[in-house]
Short mmCIF file of C-alpha atoms and ligand atoms in Angstrom, two decimals:
data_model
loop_
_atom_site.label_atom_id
_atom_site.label_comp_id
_atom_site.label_asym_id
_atom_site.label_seq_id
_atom_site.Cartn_x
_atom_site.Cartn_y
_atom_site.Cartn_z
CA UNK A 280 4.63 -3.90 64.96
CA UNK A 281 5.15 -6.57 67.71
CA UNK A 282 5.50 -6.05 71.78
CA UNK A 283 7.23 -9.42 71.57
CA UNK A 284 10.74 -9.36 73.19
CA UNK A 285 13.13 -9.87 69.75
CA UNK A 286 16.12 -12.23 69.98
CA UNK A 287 18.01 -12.80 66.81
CA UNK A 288 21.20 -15.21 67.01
CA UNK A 289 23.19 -15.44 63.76
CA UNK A 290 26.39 -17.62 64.08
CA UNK A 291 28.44 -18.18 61.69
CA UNK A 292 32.59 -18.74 60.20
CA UNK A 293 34.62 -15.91 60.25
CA UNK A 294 34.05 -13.43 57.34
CA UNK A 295 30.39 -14.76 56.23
CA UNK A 296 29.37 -11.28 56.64
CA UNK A 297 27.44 -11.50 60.21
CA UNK A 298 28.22 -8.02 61.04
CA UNK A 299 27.80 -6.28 57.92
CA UNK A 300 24.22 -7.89 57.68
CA UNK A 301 22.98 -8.00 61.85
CA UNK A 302 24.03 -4.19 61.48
CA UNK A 303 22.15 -3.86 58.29
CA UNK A 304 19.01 -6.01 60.48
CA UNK A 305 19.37 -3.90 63.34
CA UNK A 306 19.02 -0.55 61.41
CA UNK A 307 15.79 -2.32 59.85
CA UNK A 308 14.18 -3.18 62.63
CA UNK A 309 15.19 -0.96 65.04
CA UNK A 310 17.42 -3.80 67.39
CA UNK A 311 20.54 -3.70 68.91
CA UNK A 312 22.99 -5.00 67.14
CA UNK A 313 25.92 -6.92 69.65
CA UNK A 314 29.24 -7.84 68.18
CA UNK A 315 30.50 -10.69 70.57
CA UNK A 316 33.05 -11.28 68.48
CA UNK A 317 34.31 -7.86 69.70
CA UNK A 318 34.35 -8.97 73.37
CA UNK A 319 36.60 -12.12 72.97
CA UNK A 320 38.78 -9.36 71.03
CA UNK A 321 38.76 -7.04 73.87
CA UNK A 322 40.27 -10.21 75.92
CA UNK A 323 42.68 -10.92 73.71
CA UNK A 324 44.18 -7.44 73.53
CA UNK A 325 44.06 -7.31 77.04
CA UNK A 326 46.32 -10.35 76.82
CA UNK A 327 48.33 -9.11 74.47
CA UNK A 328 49.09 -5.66 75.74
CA UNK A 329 50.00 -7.64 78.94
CA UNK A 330 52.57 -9.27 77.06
CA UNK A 331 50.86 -12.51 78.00
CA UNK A 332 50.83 -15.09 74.62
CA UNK A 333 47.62 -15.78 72.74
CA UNK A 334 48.05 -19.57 73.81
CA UNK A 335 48.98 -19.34 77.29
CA UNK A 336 45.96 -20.59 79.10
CA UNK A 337 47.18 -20.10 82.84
CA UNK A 338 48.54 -16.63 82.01
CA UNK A 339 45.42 -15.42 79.82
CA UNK A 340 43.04 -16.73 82.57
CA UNK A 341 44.82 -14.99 85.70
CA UNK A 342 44.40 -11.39 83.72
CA UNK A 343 40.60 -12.46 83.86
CA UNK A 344 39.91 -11.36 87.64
CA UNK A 345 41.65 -7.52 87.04
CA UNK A 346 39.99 -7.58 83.46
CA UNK A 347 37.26 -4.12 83.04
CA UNK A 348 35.39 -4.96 79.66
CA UNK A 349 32.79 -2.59 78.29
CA UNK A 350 30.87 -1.64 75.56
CA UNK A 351 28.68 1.53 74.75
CA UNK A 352 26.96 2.83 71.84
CA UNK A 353 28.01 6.36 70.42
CA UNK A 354 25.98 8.59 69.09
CA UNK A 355 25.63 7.19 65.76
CA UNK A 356 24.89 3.46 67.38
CA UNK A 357 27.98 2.10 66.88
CA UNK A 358 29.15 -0.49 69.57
CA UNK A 359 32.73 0.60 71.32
CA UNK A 360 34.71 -1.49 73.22
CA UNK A 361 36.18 0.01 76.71
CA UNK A 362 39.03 -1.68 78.32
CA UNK A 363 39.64 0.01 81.40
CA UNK A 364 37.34 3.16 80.05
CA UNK A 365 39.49 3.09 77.04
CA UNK A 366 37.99 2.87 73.65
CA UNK A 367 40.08 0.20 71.71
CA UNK A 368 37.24 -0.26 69.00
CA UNK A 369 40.40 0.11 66.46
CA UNK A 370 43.17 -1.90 67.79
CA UNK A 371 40.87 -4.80 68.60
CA UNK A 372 40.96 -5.00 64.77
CA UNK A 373 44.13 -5.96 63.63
CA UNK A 374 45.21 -9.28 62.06
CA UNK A 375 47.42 -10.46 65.16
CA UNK A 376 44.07 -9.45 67.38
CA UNK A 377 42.42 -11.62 65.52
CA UNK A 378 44.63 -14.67 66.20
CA UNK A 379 44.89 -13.33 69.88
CA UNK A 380 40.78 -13.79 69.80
CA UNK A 381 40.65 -16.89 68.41
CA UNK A 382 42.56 -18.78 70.76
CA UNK A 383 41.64 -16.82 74.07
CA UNK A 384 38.30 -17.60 72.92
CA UNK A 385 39.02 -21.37 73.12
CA UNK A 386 39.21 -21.11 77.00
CA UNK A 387 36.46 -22.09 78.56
CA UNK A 388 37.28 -19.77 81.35
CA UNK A 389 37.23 -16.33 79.10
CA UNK A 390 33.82 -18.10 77.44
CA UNK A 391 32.63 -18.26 81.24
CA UNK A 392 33.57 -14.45 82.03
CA UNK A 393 31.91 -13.22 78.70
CA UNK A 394 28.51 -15.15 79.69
CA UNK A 395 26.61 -13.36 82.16
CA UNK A 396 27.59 -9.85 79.81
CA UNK A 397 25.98 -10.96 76.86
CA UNK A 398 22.72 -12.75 77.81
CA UNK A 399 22.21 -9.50 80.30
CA UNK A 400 22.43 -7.75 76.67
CA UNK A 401 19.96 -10.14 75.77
CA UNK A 402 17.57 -10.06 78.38
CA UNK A 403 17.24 -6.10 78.41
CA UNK A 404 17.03 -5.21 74.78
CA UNK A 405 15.67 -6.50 71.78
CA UNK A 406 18.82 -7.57 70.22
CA UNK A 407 20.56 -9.26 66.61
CA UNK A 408 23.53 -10.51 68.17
CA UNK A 409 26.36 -12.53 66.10
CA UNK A 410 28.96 -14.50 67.28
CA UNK A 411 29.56 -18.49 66.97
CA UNK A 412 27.67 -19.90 70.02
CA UNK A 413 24.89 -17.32 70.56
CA UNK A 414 21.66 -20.10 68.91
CA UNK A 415 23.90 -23.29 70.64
CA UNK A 416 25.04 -21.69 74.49
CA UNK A 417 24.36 -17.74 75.24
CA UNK A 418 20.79 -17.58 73.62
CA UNK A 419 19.38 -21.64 73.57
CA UNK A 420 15.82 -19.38 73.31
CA UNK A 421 16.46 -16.68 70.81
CA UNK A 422 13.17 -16.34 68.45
CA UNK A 423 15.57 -16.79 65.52
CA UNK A 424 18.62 -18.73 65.26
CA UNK A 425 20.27 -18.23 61.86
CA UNK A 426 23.51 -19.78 60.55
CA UNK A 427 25.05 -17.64 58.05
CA UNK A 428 28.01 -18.69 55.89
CA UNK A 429 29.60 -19.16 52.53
CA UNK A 430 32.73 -20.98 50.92
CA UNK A 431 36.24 -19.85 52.42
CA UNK A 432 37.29 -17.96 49.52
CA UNK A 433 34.40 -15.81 48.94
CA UNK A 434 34.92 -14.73 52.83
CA UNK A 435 38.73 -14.46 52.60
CA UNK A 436 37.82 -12.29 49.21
CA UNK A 437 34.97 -10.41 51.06
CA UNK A 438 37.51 -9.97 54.60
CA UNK A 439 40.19 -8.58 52.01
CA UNK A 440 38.18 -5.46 50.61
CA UNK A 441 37.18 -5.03 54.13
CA UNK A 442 40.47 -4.48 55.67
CA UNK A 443 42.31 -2.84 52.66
CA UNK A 444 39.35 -0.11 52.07
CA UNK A 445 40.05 0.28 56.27
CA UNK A 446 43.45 1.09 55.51
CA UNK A 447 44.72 -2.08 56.87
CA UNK A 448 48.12 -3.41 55.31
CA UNK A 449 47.64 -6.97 54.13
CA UNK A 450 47.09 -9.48 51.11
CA UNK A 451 44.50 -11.98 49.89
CA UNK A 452 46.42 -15.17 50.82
CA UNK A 453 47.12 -13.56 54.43
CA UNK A 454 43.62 -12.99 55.07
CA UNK A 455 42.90 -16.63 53.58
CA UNK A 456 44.99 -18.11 55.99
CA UNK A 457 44.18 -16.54 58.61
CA UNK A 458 40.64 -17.28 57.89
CA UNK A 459 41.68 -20.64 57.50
CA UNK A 460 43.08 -20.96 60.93
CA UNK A 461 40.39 -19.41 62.65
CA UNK A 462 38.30 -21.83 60.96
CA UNK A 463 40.04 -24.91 62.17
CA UNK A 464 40.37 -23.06 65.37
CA UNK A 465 36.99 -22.21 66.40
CA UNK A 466 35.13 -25.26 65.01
CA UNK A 467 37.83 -27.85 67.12
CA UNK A 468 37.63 -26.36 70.06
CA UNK A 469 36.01 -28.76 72.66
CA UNK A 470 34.18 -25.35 74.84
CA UNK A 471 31.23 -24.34 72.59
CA UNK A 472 32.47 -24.96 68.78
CA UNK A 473 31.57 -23.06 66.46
CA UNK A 474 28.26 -25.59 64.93
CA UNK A 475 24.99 -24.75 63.45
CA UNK A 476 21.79 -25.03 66.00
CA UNK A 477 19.72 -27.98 65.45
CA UNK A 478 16.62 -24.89 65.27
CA UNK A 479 18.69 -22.61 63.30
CA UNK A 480 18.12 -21.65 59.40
CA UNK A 481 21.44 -21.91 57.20
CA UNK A 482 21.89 -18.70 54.66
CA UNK A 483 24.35 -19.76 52.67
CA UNK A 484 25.77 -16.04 51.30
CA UNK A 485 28.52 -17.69 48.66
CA UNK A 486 26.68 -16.54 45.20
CA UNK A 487 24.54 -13.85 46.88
CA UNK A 488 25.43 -10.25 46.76
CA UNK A 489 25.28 -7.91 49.96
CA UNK A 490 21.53 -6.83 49.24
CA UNK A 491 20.23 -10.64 48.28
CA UNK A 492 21.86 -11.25 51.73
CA UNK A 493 20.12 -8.28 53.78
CA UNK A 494 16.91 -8.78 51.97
CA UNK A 495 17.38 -13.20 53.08
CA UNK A 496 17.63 -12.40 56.38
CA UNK A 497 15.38 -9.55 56.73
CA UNK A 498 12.81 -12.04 55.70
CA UNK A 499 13.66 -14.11 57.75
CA UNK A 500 13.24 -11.69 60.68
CA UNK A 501 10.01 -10.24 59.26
CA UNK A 502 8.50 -13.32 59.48
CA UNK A 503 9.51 -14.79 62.60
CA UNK A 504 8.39 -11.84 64.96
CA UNK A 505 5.95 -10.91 62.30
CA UNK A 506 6.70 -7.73 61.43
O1 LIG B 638 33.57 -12.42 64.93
P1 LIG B 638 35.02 -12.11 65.11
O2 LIG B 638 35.87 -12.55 63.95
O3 LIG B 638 35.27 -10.67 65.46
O4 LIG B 638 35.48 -12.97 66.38
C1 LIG B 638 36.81 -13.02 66.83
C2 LIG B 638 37.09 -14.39 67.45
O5 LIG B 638 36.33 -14.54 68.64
C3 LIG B 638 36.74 -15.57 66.56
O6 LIG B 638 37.88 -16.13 65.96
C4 LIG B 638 36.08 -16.57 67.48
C5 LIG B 638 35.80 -15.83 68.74
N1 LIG B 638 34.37 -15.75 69.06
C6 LIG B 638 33.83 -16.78 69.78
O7 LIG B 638 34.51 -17.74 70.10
N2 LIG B 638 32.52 -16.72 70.16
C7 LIG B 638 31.76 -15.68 69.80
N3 LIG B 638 30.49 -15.64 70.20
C8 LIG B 638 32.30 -14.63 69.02
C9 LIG B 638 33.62 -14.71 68.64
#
């Protein structure tokens, strides 16, 4: 093993299977494994409890002063988001969250107030962290940069299992849409697109199963930090 201070970025379109596999990573090798994704959704609940709408800039960013985000780890190591101490790891997970996320996430204001949170993350832990601009603005540094992705419908397909074995209410061509949107979405926006890091290494996951994927990056990380 290394004393070398690990940094893993993986970036990636929604529903290429980031979390699945950082968690997978971060059981591996022992890391912590930080779901921004789950912070911009923490925002956008608070938005949308607040009755505020997901595209109303001025309203979204004058909730951002009053706004207590946190995250823990339970016992088991699973990250929980607190808004204002309460755990809303659940609700944060719904399709119209999701949509809520997306567009608070455009705001360069919200990306501003997230910052500081997640390179602290960063700085104190040896961390896989997946989001869409950890390798190109929270973590210009990390060790590893990796873009992970894979054609639309194999995520929408992928998204679909996910949410229906959750108990979640929806069908295929929902989830492809919204995927579609958030696509469009988060790749447009003008603060910190969603793009792949000049440094980072594409793993394309389209015709790979869930263990081809895991064992890809895993290599990856094994030989990086050399471990
Ligand atoms: O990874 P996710 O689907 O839970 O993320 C929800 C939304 O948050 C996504 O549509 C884009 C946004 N997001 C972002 O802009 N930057 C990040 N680092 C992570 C997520």
């Amino acid at each position: 093993m290394t004393d070398r201070h690990i940094t893993v970025a993986i970036d990636g379109p929604s529903g290429a299977g980031k979390s699945t596999l950082a968690r997978m990573s971060a059981k591996e090798f022992r890391l912590l494994y930080v779901d921004t994704g789950a912070i911009y959704r923490t925002v956008g609940l608070a938005a949308q409890r607040a009755g505020v709408g997901s595209r109303d800039a001025a309203g979204v960013i004058q909730l951002l002063p009053g706004l207590d985000i946190a995250m823990d780890y339970d016992r088991t190591g699973v990250q929980r988001m607190l808004l204002h101490g309460e755990d809303v790891s659940r609700e944060i997970r719904t399709p119209l969250s999701s949509i809520y996320a997306s567009d608070v996430s455009a705001l360069p204001e919200v990306r501003a107030f997230l910052l500081e949170m997640q390179r602290r993350l960063a700085r104190e832990h040896n961390v896989v962290m997946d989001g869409r601009d950890i390798g190109t603005v929270v973590l210009p540094d990390a060790g590893l940069k990796v873009f992970l992705t894979a054609g639309p419908e194999a995520r929408a397909r992928r998204r679909y299992r996910e949410l229906t074995e959750k108990g979640t209410a929806c069908t295929l061509e929902e989830v492809l849409r919204d995927i579609q949107y958030r696509d469009k979405n988060d790749s447009s926006r003008a603060a910190a697109p969603l793009r792949q890091a000049e440094d980072a290494v594409l793993l394309d996951t389209t015709d790979l199963s869930l263990e081809e994927s895991a064992q890809a990056l895993n290599t990856l990380i094994r030989e990086r930090f050399g471990l």
